[in-house]
Short mmCIF file of C-alpha atoms and ligand atoms in Angstrom, two decimals:
data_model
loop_
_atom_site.label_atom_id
_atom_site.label_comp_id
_atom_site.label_asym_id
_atom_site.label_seq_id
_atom_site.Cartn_x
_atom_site.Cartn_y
_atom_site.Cartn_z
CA UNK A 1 73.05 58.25 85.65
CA UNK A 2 70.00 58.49 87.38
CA UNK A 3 66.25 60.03 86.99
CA UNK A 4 63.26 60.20 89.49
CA UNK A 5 59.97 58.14 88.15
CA UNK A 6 56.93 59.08 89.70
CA UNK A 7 53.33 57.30 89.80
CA UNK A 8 51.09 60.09 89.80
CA UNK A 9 47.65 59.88 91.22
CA UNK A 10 48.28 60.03 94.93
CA UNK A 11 47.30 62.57 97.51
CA UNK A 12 50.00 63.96 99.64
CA UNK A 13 49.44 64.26 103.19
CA UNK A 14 51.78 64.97 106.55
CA UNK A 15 54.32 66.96 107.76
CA UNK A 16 57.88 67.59 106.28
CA UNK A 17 60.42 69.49 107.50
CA UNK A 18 62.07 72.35 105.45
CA UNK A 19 66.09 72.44 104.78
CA UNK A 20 68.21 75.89 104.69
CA UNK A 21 68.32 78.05 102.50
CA UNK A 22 70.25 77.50 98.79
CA UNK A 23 70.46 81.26 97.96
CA UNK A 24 71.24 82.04 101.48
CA UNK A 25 74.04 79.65 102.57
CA UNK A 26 75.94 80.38 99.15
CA UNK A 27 76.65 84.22 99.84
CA UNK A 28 77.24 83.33 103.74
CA UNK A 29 80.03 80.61 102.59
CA UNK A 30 81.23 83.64 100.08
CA UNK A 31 81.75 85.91 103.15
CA UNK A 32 83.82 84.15 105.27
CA UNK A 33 86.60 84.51 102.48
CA UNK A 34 86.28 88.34 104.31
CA UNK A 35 87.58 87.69 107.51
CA UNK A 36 90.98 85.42 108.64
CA UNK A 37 89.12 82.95 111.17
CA UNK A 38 86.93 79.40 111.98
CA UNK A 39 83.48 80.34 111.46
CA UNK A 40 80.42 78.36 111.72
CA UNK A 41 77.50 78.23 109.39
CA UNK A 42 74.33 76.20 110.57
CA UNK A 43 71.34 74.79 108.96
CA UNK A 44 73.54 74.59 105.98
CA UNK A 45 71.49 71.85 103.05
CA UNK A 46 73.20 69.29 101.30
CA UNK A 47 73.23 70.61 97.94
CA UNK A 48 74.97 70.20 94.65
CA UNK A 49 75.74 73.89 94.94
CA UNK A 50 76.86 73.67 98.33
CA UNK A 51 79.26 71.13 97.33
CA UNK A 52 80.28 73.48 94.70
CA UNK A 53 81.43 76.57 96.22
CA UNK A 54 82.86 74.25 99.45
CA UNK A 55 85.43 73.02 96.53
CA UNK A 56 85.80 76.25 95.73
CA UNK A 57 87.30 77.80 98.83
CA UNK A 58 89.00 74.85 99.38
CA UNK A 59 90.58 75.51 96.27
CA UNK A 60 91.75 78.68 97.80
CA UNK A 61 93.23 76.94 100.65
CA UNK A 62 90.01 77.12 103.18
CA UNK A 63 89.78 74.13 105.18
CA UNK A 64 86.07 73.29 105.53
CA UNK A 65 84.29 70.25 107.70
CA UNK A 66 80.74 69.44 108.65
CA UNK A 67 79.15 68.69 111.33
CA UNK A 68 75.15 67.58 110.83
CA UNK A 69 74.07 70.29 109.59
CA UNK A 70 76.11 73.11 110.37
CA UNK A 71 79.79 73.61 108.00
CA UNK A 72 82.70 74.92 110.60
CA UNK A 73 85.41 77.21 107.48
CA UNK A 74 88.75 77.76 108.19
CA UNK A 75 90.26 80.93 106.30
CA UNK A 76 93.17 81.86 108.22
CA UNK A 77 95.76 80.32 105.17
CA UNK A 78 94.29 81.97 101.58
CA UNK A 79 96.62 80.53 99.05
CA UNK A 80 95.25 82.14 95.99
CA UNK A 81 92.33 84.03 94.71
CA UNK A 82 91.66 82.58 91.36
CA UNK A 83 88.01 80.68 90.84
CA UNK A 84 88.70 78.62 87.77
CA UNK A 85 86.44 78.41 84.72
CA UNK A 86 85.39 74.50 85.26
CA UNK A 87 84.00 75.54 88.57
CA UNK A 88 82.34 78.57 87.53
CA UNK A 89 80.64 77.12 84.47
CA UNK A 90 79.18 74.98 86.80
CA UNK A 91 77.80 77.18 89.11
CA UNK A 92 76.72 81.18 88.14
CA UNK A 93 76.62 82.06 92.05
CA UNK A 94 80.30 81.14 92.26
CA UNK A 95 80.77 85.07 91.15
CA UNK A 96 79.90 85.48 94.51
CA UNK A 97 83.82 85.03 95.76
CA UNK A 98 84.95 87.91 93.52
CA UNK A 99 83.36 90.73 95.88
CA UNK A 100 85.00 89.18 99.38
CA UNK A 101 88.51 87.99 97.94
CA UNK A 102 89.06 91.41 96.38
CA UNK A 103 88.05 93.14 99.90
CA UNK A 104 90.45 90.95 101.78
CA UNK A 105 93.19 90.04 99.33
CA UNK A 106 93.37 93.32 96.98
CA UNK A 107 92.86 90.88 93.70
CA UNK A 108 90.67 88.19 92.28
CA UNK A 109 90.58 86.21 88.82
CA UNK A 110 87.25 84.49 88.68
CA UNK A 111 86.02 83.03 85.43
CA UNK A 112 83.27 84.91 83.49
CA UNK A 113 80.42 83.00 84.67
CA UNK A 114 78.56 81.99 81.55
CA UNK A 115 74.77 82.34 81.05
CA UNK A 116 72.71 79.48 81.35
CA UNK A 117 68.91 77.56 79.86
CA UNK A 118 67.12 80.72 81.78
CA UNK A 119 68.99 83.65 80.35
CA UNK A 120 72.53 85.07 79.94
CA UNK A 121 73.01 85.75 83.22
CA UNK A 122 75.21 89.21 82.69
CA UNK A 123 77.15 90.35 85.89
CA UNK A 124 77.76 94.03 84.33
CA UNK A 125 76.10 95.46 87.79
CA UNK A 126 78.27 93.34 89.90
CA UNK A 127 81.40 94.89 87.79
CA UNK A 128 80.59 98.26 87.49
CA UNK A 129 79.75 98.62 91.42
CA UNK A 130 83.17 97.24 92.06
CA UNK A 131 84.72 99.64 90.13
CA UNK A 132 82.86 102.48 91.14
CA UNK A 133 84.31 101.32 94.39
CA UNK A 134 88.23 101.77 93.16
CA UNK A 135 88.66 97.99 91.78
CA UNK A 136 90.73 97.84 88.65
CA UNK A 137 88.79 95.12 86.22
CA UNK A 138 89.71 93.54 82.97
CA UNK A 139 88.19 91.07 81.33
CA UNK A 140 91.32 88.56 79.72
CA UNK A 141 90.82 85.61 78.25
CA UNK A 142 87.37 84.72 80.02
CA UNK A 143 88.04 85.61 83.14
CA UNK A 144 87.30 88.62 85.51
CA UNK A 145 90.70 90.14 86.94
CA UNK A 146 89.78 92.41 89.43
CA UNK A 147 92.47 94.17 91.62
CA UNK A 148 92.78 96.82 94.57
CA UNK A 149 94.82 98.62 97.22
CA UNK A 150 91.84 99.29 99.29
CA UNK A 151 87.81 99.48 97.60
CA UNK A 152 86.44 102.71 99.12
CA UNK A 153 83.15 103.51 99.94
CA UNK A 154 80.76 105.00 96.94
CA UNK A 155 76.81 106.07 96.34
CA UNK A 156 76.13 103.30 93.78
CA UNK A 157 72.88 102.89 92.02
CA UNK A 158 71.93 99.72 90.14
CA UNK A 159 70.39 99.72 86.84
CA UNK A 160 68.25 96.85 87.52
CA UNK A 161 67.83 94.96 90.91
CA UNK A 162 70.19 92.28 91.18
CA UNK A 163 70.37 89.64 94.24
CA UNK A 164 73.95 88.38 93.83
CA UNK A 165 74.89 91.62 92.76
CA UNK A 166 73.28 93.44 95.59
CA UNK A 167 75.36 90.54 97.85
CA UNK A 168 78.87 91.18 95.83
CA UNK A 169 78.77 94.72 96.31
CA UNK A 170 77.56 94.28 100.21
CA UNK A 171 80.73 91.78 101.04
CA UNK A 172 82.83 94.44 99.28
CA UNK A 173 81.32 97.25 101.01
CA UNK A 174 81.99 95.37 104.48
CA UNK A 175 85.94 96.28 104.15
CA UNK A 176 85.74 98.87 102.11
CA UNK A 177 86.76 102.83 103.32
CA UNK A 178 84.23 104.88 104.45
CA UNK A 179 80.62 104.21 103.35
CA UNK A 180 78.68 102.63 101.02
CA UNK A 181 75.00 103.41 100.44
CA UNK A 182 73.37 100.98 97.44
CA UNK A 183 70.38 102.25 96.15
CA UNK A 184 68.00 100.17 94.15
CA UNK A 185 69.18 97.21 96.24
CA UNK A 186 67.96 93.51 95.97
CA UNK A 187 65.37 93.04 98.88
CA UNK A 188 65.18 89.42 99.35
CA UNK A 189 65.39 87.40 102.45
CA UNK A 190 68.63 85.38 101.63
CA UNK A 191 69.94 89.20 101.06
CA UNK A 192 68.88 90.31 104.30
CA UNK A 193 70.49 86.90 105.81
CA UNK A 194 74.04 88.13 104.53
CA UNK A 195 73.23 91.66 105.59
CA UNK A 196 72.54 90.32 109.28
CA UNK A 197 75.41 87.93 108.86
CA UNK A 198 78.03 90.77 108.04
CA UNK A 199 76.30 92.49 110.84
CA UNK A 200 77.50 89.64 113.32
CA UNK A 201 81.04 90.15 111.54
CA UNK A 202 80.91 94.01 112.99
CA UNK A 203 79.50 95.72 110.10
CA UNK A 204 77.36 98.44 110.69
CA UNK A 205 74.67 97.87 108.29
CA UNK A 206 71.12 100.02 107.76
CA UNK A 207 68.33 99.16 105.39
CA UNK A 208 68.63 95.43 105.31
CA UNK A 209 65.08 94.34 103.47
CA UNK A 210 64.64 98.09 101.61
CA UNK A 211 65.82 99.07 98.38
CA UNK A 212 68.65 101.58 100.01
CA UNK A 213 71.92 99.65 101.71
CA UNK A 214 74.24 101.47 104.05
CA UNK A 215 77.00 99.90 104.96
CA UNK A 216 80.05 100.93 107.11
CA UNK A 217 83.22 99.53 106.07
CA UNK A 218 85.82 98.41 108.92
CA UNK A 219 89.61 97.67 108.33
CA UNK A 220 88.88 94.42 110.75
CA UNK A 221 85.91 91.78 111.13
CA UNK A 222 84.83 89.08 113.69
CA UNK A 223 84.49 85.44 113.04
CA UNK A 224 81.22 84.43 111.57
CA UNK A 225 78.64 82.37 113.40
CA UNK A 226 74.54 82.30 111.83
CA UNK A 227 71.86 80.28 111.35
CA UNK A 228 70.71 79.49 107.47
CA UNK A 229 66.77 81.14 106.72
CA UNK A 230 64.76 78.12 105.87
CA UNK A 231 64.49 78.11 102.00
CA UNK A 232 61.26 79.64 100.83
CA UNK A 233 61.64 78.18 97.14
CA UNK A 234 61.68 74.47 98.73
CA UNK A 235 58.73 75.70 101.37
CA UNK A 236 56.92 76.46 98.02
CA UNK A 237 57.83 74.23 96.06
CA UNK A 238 56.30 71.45 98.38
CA UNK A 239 53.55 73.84 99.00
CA UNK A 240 52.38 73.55 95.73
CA UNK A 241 52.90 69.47 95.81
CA UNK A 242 50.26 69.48 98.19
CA UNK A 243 47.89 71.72 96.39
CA UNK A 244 48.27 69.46 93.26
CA UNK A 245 47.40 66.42 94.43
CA UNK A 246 44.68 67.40 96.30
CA UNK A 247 46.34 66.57 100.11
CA UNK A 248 47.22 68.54 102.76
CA UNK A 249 50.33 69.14 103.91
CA UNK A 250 52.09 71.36 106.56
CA UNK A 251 55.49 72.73 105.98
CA UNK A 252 57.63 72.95 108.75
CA UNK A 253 60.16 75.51 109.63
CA UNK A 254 59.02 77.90 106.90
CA UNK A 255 58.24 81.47 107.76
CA UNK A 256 54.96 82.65 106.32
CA UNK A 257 56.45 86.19 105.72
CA UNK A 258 58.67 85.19 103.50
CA UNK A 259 55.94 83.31 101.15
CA UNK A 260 53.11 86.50 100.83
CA UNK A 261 52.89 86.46 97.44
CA UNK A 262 52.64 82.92 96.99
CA UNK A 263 50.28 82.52 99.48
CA UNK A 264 48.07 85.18 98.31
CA UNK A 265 48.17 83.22 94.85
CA UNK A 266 47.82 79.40 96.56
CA UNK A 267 44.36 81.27 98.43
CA UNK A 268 43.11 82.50 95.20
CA UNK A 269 43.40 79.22 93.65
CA UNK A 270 40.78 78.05 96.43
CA UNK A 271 43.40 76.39 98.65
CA UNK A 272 43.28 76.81 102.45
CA UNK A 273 46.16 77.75 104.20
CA UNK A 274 46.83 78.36 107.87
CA UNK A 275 49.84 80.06 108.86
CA UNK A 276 51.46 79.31 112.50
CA UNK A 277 55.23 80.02 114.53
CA UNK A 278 57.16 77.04 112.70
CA UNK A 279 55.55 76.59 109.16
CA UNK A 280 52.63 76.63 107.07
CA UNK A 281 49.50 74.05 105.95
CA UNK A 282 48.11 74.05 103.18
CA UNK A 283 44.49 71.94 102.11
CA UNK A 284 43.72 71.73 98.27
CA UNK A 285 40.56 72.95 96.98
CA UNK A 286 38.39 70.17 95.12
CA UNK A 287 39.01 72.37 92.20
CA UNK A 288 41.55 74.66 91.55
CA UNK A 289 40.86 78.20 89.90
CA UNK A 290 42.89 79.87 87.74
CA UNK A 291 44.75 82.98 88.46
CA UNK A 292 47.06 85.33 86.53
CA UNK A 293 50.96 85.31 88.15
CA UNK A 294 53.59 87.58 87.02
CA UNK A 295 57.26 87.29 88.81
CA UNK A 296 58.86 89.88 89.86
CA UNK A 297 61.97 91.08 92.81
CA UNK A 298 61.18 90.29 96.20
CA UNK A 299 58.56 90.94 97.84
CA UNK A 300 56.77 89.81 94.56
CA UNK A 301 56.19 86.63 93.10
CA UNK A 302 59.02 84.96 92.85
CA UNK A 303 60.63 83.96 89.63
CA UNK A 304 62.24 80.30 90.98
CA UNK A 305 58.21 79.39 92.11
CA UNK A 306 57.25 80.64 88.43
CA UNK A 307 57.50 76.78 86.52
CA UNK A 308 56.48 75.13 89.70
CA UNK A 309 53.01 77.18 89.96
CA UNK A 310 52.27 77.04 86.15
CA UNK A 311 52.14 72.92 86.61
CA UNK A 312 49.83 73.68 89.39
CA UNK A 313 47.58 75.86 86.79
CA UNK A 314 47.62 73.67 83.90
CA UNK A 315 45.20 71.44 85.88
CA UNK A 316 43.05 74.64 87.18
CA UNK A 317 39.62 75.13 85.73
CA UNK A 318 40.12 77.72 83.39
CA UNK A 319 42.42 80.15 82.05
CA UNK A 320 45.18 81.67 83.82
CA UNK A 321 48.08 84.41 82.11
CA UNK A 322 51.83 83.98 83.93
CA UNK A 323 53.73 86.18 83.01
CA UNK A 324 57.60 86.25 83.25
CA UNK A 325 59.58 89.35 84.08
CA UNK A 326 62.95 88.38 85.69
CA UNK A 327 64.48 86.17 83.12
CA UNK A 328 64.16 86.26 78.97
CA UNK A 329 64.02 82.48 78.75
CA UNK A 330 62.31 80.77 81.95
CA UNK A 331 59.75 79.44 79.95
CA UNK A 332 61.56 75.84 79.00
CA UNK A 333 59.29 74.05 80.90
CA UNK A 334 56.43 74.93 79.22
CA UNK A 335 57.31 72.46 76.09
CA UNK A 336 57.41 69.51 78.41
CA UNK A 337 54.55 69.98 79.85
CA UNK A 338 52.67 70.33 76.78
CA UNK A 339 54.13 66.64 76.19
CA UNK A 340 52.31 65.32 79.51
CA UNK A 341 48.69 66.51 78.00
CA UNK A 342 48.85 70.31 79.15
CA UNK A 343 47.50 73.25 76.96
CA UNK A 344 49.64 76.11 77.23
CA UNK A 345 50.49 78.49 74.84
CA UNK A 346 53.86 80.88 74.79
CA UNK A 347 53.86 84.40 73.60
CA UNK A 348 57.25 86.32 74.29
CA UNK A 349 57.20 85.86 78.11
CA UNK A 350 53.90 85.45 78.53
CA UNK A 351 52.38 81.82 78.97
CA UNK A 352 48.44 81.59 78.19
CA UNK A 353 47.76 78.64 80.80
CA UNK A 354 44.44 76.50 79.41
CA UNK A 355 43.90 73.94 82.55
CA UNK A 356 43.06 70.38 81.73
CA UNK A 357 41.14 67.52 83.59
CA UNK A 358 44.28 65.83 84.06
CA UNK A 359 47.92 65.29 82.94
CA UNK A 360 49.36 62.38 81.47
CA UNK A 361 52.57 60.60 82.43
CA UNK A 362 55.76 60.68 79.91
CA UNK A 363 59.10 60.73 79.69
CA UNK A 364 60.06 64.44 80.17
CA UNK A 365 63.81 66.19 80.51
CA UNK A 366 64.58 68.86 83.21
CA UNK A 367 66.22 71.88 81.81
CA UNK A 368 67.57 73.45 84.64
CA UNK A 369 67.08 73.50 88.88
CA UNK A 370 63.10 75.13 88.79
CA UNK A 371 61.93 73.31 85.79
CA UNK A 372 62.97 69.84 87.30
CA UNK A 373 61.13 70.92 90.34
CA UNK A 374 57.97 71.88 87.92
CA UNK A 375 58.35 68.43 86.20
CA UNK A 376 58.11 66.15 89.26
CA UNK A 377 55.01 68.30 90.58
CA UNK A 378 53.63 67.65 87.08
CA UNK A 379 54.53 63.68 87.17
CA UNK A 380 52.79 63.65 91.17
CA UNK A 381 49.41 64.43 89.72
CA UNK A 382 49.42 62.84 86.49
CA UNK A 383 47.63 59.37 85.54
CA UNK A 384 50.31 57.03 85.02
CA UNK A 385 54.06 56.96 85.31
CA UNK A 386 56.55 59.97 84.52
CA UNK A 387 60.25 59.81 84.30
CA UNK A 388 62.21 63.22 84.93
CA UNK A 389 66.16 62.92 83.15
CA UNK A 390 69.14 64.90 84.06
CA UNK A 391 68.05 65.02 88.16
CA UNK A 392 71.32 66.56 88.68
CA UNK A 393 69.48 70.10 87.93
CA UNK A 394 67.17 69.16 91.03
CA UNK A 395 69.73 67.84 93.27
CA UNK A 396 71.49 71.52 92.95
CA UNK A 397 68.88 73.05 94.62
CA UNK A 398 66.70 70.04 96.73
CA UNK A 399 68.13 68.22 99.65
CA UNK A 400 66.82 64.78 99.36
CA UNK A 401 63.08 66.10 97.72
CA UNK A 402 62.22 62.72 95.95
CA UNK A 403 62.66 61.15 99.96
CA UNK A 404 60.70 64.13 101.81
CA UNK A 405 57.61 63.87 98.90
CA UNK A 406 57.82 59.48 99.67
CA UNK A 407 57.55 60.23 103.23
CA UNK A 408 54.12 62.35 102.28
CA UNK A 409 52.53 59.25 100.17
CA UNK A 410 53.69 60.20 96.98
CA UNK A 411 54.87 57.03 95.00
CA UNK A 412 58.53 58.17 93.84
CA UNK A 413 61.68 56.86 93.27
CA UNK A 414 64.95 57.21 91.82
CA UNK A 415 65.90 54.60 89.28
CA UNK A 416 69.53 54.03 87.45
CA UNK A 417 69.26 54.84 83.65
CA UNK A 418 72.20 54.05 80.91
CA UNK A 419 74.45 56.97 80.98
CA UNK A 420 73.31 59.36 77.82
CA UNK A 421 69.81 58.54 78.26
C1 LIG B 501 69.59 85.02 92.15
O1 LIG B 501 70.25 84.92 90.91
C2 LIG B 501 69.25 83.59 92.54
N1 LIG B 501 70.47 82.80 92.69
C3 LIG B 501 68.35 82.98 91.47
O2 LIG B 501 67.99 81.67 91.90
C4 LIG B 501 67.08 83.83 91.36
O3 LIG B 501 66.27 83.31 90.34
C5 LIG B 501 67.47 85.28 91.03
O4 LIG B 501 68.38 85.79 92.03
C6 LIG B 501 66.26 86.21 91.00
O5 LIG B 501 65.59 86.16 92.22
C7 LIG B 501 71.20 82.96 93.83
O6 LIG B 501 70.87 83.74 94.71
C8 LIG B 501 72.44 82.12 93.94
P1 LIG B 501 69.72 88.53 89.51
P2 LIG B 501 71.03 86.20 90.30
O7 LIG B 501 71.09 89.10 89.42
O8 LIG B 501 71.55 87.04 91.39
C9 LIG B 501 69.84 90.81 85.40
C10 LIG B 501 67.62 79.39 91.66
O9 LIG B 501 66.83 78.74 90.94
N2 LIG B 501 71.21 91.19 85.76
O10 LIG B 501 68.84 88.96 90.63
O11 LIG B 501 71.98 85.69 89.27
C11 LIG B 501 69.66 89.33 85.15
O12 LIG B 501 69.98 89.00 83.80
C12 LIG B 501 68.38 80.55 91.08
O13 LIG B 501 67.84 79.16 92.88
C13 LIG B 501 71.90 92.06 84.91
O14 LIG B 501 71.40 92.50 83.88
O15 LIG B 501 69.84 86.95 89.58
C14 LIG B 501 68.20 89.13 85.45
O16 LIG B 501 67.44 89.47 84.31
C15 LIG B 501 68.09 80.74 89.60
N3 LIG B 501 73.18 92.42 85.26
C16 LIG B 501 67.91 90.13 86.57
O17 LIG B 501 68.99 91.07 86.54
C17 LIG B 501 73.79 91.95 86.39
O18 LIG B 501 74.96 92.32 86.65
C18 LIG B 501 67.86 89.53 87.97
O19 LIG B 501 69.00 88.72 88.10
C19 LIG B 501 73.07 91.07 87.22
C20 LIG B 501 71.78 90.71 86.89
#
């Protein structure tokens, strides 16, 4: 088993390069399970949850190879549709096959993907859009069985915007008859990456980055062939590295649009930022000031940058109110950063931040992917050393982070615990 100790206290300066996009490359990977053919996917990261869903479709009978960074899938030979529990419980986005296998197959079983530390994770939306769209679904035994002759096009609104959802519903939509118009549609980048990658497929697609989808469903598709976004969680994630230890730091490969609200928020805290073609720098203030963040959908402040920013404000000077709309129970971090000296103080979803002249090093335990992120941050600026357990949550989401945060000065490492430490 392994866990990243960190000796805080070191100012992070340099260059690092940003990897693709997590919540992009998963429904991309998804939607070649539309179409027969080899298809390429580059700027692909080397994730945990990469690894996941490749073991998924290979499960299925997809024969899938890498090359650097770019993943070449082979789904000419499907030899079943079924996404078994083991793999699901390990990875929620794995729901994601259910939309594209039922599209090209007619049926799907995929396991009921539990909730999770953040919330329960419900994927009513993602059901209810499919059948609206023709599917038969039952729910036996823990699993989703989904089946079809042919999904047909439908005026779907969602109750409450949903990303994956949004994507499910899209992949369906992409063979469906006739067309589909989604209102109250997820709006996020990595959404608009799958809408432009379906486009490449053939699909006629309108509204990519609004709330209203309108797609055109074909009986055929092309091979797949797109570039991964650069991931704008990791972008801000080591954003906000820089801005706690008082460095300065330039992201490369990033796009500034698709950081706004966390830019906005970094500025506000007195950081200087300067925004060019292929990334963004950032210079910490001497001081940080507080500010008040709530998360919301895209284009708002983004719920997976919510734990990383509130170790950023538990060292500002003064008060700052972050609030947390998306999920009911993203707040886990908050209890291990009170153990490394911070003062912050929980109310429902709201956490009162109190900043403090400095954090102290401890012994803390991730809870899931964001909160592991928020922990190291924590352990780069605090006096002492810091140990972060269960790394697995941050090697789901971060190619390589503990290597790209050495390469900027910061004194990290992983070390080899006793297993069920
Ligand atoms: C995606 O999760 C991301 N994951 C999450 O990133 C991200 O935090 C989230 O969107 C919000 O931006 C991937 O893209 C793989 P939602 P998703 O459906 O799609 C409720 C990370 O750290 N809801 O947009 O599962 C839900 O409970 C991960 O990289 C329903 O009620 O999130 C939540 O309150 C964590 N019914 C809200 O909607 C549904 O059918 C938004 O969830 C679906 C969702």
């Amino acid at each position: 088993m392994e866990c990243i100790e960190i000796t805080g206290g070191r100012r992070l300066c340099g260059e690092v390069q940003v990897s693709g996009a997590k919540n992009a490359a998963l429904p991309l990977i998804a939607a070649t399970l539309l179409m027969p053919g080899r298809h390429a996917l580059r700027n692909v990261p080397r994730l945990r949850d990469v690894t996941t869903i490749a073991t998924l479709l290979e499960g299925f009978g997809v024969a899938i190879t890498r090359q650097d960074e770019t993943l070449f899938l082979d789904t000419r030979h499907l030899r079943h549709a079924e996404a078994p529990y083991d793999l699901v419980r390990t990875m929620r986005a794995s729901i994601l096959v259910l939309g594209p296998l039922l599209a090209r197959l007619g049926r799907a079983r995929v396991s009921l993907p539990g909730g999770c530390a953040i919330g329960a994770r419900p994927v009513d939306q993602h059901l209810k859009g499919l059948a609206a769209m023709g599917a038969e679904i039952a729910l036996r035994h823990g699993y989703i069985e989904a089946s079809a002759s042919r999904l047909r096009g439908v005026h779907f609104t969602f109750d409450i915007a949903t990303v994956t959802g949004t994507e499910n519903l899209l992949m369906a939509a992409a063979l469906a008859e006739g067309t589909t118009v989604l209102e109250n549609a997820a709006r996020e980048p990595e959404v608009q990456n799958l809408a432009a990658g379906l486009r490449r497929m053939g699909c006629a697609i309108e509204g990519d980055g609004t709330p209203r989808l309108c797609i055109e469903g074909r009986r055929e598709l092309r091979e797949l062939d797109i570039d991964i976004i650069p991931d704008r969680v990791e972008a801000g994630t080591l954003l906000i590295a820089a801005a706690i230890t008082g460095g300065t730091v330039t992201v490369r490969g990033c796009r500034a649009e698709h950081l706004g609200a966390l830019l906005e928020k970094l500025e506000a805290t007195g950081a200087r930022l300067a925004c060019g073609h292929d990334g963004v720098s950032v210079t910490a203030p001497e001081r940080l000031r507080p500010v008040d963040i709530t998360t919301l959908p895209y284009p708002g402040f983004p719920t997976d940058l919510q734990a990383q920013a509130m170790a950023l404000l538990s060292l500002a000077a003064g008060d700052s109110v972050i609030t947390e709309t998306v999920f009911e129970n993203r707040l886990l971090h908050t209890a291990e950063l009170r153990r490394m000296g911070a003062n912050i103080r929980v109310d429902g979803r709201t956490a009162c931040v109190r900043g403090v002249p400095r954090l102290e090093g401890a012994t803390v335990m991730a809870t899931d992917l964001r909160a592991s992120a928020c922990l190291v941050l924590a352990g780069l600026a605090a006096a002492n050393s810091t140990r972060v357990l269960r790394v697995y949550h941050l090697d789901r989401g971060y190619e390589r982070l503990d290597e790209k945060l050495a390469k900027l000065g910061a004194d990290i490492r992983r070390v080899r615990i006793p297993q069920g430490y």
